[in-house]
Short mmCIF file of C-alpha atoms and ligand atoms in Angstrom, two decimals:
data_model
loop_
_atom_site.label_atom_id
_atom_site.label_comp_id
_atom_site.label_asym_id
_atom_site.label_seq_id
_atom_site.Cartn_x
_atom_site.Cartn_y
_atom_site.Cartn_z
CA UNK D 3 172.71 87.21 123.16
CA UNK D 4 170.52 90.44 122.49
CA UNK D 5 168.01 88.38 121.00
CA UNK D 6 167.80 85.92 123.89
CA UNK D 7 167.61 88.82 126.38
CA UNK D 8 164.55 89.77 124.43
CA UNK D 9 163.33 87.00 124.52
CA UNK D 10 163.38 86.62 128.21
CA UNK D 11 162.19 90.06 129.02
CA UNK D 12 159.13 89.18 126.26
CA UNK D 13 158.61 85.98 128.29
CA UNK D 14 158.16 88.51 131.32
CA UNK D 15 155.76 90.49 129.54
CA UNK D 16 153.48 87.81 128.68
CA UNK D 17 153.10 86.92 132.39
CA UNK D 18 152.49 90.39 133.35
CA UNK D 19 149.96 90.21 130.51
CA UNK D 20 148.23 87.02 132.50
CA UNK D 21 147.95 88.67 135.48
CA UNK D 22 146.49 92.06 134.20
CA UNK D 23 143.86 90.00 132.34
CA UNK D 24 143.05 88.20 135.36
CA UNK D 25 143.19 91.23 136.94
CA UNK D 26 140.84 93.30 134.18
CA UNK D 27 138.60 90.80 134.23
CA UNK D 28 138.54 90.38 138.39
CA UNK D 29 138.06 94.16 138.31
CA UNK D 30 135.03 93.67 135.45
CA UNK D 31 133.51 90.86 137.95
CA UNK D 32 133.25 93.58 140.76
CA UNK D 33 131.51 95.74 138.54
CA UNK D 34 128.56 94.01 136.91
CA UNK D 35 127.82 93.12 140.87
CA UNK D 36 128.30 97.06 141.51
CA UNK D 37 126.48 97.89 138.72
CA UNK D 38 123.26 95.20 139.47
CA UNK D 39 123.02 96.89 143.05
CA UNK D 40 122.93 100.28 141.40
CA UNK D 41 120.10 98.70 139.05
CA UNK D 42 118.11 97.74 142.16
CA UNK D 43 118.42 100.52 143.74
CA UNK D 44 117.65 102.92 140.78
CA UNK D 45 120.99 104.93 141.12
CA UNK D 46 122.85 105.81 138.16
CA UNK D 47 125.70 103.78 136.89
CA UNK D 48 127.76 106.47 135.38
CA UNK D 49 129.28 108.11 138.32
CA UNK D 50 131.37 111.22 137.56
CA UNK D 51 132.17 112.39 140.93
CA UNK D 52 133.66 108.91 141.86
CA UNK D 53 135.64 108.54 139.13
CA UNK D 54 137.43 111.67 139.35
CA UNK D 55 138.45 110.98 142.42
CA UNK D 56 139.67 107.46 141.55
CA UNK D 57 141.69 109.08 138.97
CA UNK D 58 143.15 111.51 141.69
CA UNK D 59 144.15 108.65 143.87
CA UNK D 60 145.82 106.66 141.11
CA UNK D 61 147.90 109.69 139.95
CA UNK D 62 149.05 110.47 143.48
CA UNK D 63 150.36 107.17 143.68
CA UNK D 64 151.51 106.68 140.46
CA UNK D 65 155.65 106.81 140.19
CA UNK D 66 156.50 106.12 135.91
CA UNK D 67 157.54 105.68 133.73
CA UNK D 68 153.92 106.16 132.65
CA UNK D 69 152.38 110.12 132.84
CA UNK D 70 149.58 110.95 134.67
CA UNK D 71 147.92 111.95 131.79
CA UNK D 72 148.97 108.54 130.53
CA UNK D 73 147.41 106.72 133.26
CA UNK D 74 144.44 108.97 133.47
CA UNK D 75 143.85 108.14 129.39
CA UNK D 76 144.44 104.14 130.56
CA UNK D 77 142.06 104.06 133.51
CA UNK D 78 139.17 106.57 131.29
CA UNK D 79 139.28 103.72 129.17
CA UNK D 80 138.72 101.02 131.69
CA UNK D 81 135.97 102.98 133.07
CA UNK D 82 134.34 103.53 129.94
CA UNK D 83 134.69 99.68 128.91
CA UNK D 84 133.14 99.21 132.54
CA UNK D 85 130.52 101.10 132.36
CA UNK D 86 129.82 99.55 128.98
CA UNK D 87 129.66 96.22 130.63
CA UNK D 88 126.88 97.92 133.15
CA UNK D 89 124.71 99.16 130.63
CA UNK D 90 125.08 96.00 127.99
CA UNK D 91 123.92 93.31 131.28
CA UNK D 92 120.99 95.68 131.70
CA UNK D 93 119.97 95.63 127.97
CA UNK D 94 120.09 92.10 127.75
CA UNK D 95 117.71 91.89 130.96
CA UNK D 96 115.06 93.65 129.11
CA UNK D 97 111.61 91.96 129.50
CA UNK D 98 111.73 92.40 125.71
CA UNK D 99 115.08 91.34 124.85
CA UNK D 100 115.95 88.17 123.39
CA UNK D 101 118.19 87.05 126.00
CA UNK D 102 114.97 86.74 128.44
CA UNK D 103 112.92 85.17 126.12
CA UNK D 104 114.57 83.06 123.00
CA UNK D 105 111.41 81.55 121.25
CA UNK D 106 109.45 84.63 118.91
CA UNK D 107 106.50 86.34 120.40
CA UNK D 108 103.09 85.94 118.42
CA UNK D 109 100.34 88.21 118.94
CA UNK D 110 96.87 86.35 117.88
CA UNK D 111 94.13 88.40 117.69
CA UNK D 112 90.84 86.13 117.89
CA UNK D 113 92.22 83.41 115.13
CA UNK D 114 94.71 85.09 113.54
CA UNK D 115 98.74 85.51 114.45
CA UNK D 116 100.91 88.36 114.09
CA UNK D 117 104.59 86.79 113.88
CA UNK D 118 104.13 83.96 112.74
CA UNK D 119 105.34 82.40 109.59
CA UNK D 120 102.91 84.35 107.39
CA UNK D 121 103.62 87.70 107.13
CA UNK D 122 100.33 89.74 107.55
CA UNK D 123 99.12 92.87 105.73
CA UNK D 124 97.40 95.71 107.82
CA UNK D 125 95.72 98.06 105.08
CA UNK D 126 93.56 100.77 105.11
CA UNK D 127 93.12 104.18 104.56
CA UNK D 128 94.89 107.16 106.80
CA UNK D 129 91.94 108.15 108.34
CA UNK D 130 88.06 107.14 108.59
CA UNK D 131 86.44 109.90 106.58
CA UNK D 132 82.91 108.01 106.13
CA UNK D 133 80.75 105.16 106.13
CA UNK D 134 81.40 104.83 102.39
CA UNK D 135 84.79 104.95 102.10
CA UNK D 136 85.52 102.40 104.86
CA UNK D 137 83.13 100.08 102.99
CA UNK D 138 84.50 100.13 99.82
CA UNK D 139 87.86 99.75 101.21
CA UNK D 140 87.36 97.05 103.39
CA UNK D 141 85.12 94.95 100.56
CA UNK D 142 88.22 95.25 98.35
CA UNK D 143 90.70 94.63 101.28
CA UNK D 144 88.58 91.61 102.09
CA UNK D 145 88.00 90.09 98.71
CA UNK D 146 92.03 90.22 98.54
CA UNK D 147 92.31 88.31 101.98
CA UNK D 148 93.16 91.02 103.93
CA UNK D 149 92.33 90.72 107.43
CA UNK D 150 94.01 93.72 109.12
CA UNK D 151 91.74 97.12 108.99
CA UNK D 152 93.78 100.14 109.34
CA UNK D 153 92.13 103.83 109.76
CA UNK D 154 93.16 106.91 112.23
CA UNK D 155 90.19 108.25 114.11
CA UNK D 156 91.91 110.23 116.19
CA UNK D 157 94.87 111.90 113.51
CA UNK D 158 97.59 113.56 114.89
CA UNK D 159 98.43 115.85 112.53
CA UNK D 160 101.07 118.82 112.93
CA UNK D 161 98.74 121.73 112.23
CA UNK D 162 95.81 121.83 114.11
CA UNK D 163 93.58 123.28 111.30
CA UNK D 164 93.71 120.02 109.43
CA UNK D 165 91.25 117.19 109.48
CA UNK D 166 91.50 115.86 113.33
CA UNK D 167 89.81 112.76 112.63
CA UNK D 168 86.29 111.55 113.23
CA UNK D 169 86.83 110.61 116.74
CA UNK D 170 84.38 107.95 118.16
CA UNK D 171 82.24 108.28 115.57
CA UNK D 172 85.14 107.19 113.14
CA UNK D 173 85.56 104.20 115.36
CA UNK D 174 82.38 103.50 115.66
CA UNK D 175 81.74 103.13 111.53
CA UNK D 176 84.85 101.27 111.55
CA UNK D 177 84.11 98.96 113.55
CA UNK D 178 80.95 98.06 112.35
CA UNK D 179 82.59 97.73 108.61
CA UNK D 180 85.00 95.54 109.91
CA UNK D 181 82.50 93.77 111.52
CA UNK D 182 80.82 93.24 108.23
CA UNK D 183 83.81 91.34 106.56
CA UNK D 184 85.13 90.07 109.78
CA UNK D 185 88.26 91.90 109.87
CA UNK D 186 90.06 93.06 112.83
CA UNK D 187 90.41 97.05 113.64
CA UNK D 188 93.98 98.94 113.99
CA UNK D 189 93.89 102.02 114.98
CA UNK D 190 95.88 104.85 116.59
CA UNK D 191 95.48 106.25 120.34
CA UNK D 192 96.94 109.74 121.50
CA UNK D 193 95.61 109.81 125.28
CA UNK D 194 94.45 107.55 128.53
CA UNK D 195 91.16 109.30 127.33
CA UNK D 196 90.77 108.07 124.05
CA UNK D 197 92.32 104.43 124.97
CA UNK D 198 89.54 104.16 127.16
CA UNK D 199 87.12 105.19 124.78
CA UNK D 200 88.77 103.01 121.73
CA UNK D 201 88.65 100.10 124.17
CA UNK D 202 85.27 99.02 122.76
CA UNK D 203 85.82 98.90 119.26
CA UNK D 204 89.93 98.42 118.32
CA UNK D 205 91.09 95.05 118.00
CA UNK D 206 95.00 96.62 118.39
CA UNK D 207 95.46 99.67 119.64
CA UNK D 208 98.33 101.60 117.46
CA UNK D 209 100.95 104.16 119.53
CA UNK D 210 101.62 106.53 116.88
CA UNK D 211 105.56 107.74 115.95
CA UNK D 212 104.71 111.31 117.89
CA UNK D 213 103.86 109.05 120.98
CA UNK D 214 106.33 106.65 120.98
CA UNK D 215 108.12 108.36 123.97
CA UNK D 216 104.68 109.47 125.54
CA UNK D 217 105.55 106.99 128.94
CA UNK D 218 102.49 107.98 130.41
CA UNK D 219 100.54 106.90 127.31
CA UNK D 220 102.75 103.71 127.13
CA UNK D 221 102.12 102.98 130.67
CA UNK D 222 98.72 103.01 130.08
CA UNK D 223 98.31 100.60 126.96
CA UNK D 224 100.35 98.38 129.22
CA UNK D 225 97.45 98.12 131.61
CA UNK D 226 95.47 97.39 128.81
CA UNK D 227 94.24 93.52 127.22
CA UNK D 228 94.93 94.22 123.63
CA UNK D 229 98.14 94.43 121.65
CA UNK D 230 99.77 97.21 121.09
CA UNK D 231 101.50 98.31 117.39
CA UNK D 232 104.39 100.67 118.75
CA UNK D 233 105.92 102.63 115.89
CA UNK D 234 109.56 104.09 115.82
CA UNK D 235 109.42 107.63 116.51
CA UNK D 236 111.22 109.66 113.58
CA UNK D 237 114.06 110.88 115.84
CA UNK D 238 114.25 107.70 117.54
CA UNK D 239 117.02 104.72 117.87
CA UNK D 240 116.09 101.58 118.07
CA UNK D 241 117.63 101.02 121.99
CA UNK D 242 115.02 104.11 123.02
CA UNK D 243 112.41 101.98 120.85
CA UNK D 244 112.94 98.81 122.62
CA UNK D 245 112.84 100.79 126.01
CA UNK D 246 109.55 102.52 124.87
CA UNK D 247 108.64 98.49 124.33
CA UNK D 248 109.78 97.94 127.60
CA UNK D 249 107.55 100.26 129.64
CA UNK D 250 104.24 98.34 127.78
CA UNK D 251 105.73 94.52 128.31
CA UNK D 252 107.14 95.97 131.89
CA UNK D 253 103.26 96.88 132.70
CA UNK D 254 101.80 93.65 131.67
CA UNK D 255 100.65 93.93 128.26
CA UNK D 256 103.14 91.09 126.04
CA UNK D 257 101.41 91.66 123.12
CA UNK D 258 103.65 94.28 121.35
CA UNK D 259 104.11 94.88 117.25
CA UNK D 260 106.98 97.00 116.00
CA UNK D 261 106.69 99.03 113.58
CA UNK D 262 109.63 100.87 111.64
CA UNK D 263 107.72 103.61 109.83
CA UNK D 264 111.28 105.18 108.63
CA UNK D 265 113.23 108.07 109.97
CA UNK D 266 114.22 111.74 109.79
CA UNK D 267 117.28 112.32 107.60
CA UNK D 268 118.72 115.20 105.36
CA UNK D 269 117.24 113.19 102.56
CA UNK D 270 113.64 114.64 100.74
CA UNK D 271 112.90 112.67 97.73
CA UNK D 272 111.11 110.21 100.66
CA UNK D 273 108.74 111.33 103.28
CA UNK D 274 111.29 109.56 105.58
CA UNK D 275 114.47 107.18 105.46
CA UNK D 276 113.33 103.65 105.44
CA UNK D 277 115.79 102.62 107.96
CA UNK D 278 115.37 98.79 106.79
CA UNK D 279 118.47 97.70 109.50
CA UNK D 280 115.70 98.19 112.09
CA UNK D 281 114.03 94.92 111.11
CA UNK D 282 116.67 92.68 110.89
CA UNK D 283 118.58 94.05 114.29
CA UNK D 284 115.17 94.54 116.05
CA UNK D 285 114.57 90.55 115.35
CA UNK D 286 117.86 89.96 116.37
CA UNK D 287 117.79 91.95 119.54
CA UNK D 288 113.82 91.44 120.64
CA UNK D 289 111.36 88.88 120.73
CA UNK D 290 108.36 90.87 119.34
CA UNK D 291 107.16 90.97 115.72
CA UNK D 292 108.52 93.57 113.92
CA UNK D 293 106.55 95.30 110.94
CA UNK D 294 106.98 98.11 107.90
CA UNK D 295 104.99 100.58 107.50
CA UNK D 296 105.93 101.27 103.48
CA UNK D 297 103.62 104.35 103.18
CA UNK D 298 104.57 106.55 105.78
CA UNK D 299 108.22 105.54 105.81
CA UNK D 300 108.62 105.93 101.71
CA UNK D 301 105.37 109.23 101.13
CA UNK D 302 105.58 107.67 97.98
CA UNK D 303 103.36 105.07 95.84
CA UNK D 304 106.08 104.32 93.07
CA UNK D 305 108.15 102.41 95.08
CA UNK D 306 105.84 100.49 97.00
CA UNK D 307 106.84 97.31 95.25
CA UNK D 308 110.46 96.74 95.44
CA UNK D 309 110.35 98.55 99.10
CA UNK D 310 107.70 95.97 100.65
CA UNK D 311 109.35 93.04 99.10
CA UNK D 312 112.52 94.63 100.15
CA UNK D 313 111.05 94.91 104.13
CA UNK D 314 109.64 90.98 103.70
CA UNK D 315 112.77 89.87 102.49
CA UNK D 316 114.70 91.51 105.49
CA UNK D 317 112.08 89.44 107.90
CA UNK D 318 109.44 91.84 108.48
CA UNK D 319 106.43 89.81 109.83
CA UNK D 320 104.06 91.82 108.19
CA UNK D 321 103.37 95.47 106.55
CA UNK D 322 101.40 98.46 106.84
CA UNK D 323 99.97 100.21 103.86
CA UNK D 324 97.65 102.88 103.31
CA UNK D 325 94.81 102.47 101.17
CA UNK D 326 91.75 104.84 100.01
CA UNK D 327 89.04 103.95 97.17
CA UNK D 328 89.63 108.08 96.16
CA UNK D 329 92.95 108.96 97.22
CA UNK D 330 92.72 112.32 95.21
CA UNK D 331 90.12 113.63 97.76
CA UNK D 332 91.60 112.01 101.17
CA UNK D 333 91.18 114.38 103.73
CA UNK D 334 95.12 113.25 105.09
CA UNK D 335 98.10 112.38 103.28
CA UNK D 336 96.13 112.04 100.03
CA UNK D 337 98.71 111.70 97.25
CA UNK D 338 100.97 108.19 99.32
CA UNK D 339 97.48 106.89 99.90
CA UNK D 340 96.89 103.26 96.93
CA UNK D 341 93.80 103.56 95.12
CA UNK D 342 92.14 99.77 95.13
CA UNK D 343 93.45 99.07 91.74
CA UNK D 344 97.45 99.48 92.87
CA UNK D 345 96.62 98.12 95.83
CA UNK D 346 95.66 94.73 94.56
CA UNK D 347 98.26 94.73 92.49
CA UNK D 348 100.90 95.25 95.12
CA UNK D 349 99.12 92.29 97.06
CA UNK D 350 99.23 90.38 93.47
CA UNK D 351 103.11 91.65 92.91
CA UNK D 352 103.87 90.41 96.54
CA UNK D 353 102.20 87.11 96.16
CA UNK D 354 100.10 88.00 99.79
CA UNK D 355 96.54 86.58 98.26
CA UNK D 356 96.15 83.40 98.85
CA UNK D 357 98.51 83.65 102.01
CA UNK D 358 96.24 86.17 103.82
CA UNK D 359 93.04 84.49 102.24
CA UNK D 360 94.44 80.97 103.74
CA UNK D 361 94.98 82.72 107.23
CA UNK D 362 97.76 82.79 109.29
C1 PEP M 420 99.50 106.51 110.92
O1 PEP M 420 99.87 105.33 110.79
O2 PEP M 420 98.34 106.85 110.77
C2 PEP M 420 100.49 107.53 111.31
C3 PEP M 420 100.12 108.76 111.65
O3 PEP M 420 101.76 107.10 111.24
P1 PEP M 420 103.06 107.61 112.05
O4 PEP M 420 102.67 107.68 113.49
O5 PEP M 420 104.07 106.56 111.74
O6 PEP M 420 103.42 108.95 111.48
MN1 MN M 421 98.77 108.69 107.13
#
């Protein structure tokens, strides 16, 4: 008898159970359209003010058994699953998320792709010092199929009595030594002033970590015909990433490279944390081509190995590595910097020669 009674009153619950489900999910319905007007009309979706007094309104009506506090918990939790639901449709209507666009972007620079299925290796020394050094490291770079030149003429560097860079001379030089071996120039732009002035001689234009939440600065490479390398800032998630992706793509400018170049953490025996997640979730979550950068990430040459194949093996569509012919003397981060010897060997060690040499 007991037993059946249970089982009736259980055969109550589960219909109650239907209709709240119908109901949570009526409720969710009204929502997303709630939360797509908001979106259109730039408001807020998290609205404090109106959900205290929804909470008011349901405890003044509310009779038990339940507590208000009960209720209150209940209904914070709707809300929060709500608001959830908000923020998760407008993630997945980024420009640069994979829901808008399935197939992966591929930036090609003149005849060669970033994102496709070679991975590519951008390699070069932290900054242009001289005429010299950018020759011998390109000639080496070349020889070993590189195609990628990498070099900071414009350095942001956190005191401002060190080495600043060469400015337009630096990309001047560069240029022309690329131009020699018919590689293409990467290199980094602080301000709308030296975009415009890089404009002439960078083949991508590189938005340092320090800038990575610079929107005016990402506004303005988005009005700008060349791709973009965006890397992760060192404080930064990879949702505030994608949305610093966003304002570029949202501008115009498609052609966007991520680049995880590791993170701040409480560890010290790297320069940063090589947050190697980032590649697989960033391909998983975005369109773009996604790239390491092992130097700054790791500070360290002794691990460049294992920690590039590591960040190919996770998907990366490329890597970044620094690269001077006389790293003892580089005027910036001298000591993560590969001489040309252990740099050909990584490129040997990662089996890259003959893919860069063949193209992409
Ligand atoms: C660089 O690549 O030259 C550089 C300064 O790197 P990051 O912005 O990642 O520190
Ligand atoms: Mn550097």
């Amino acid at each position: 008898m007991t037993l059946q009674q249970i089982e009736k009153l259980r055969k109550e619950l589960d219909l109650i159970n239907d209709q709240l489900l119908e109901l949570l999910n009526r409720r969710a319905e009204i929502v997303q359209q709630i939360g797509r007007i908001k979106k259109e009309n730039n408001l807020p979706f998290y609205d404090p003010e109106r959900e205290q007094e929804m909470f008011e309104k349901l405890t003044e009506k509310n009779s038990g058994p339940f507590s208000d506090e009960t209720i209150v918990h209940l209904f914070k939790e709707i809300a929060k699953a709500s608001l959830k639901l908000q923020e998760k449709e407008t993630e997945e209507q980024l420009l640069v998320s994979r829901e808008m666009k399935k197939e992966d972007t591929k930036i090609v620079v003149g005849d060669l792709v970033i994102g496709g299925k070679i991975p590519v290796m951008i390699a070069g020394p932290c900054a242009v010092e001289s005429r010299e050094q950018m020759k011998a490291v390109a000639s080496e770079l070349n020889r070993l199929g590189v195609s990628f030149l990498r070099g900071g003429a414009f350095k942001p560097r956190t005191s401002p009595y060190s080495f600043q860079g060469l400015g337009r001379e630096g990309l001047r030089l560069m240029r022309e030594v690329a131009d020699e071996y018919g590689m293409k120039v990467v290199s980094e732009v602080m301000s709308a002033e030296q975009l415009e002035l890089a404009e002439e001689y960078v083949d991508i234009f590189q938005i340092g970590a320090r800038n990575m939440q610079n929107f005016e600065l990402l506004k303005e490479v988005g009005n700008a015909k060349k791709p973009v390398l965006l890397k992760r800032g060192f404080m930064a998630t990879l949702e505030e990433l994608m949305l610093a992706a966003e304002y570029i793509y949202a501008r115009g400018n498609t052609q966007i490279i991520l680049c995880e170049r590791g993170i701040r953490t409480f560890e010290h025996w790297t320069r940063n944390t090589l947050d190697l997640s980032a590649v697989p979730i960033l391909k998983l979550k975005t369109h773009l081509p996604v790239i390491v950068d092992v130097s700054h990430s790791t500070g360290r040459k002794d691990i460049i190995l294992p920690i590039s194949k590591a960040a190919l093996a996770a998907g990366a569509d490329g890597l970044m590595v620094e690269v001077h012919n006389n790293p003892a003397i580089a005027r910036s981060d001298a000591h993560q910097q590969l001489n040309l010897e252990e740099f050909a060997s990584l490129m040997e060690g990662l089996g890259l020669i003959k893919k860069n040499k063949s193209g992409c």
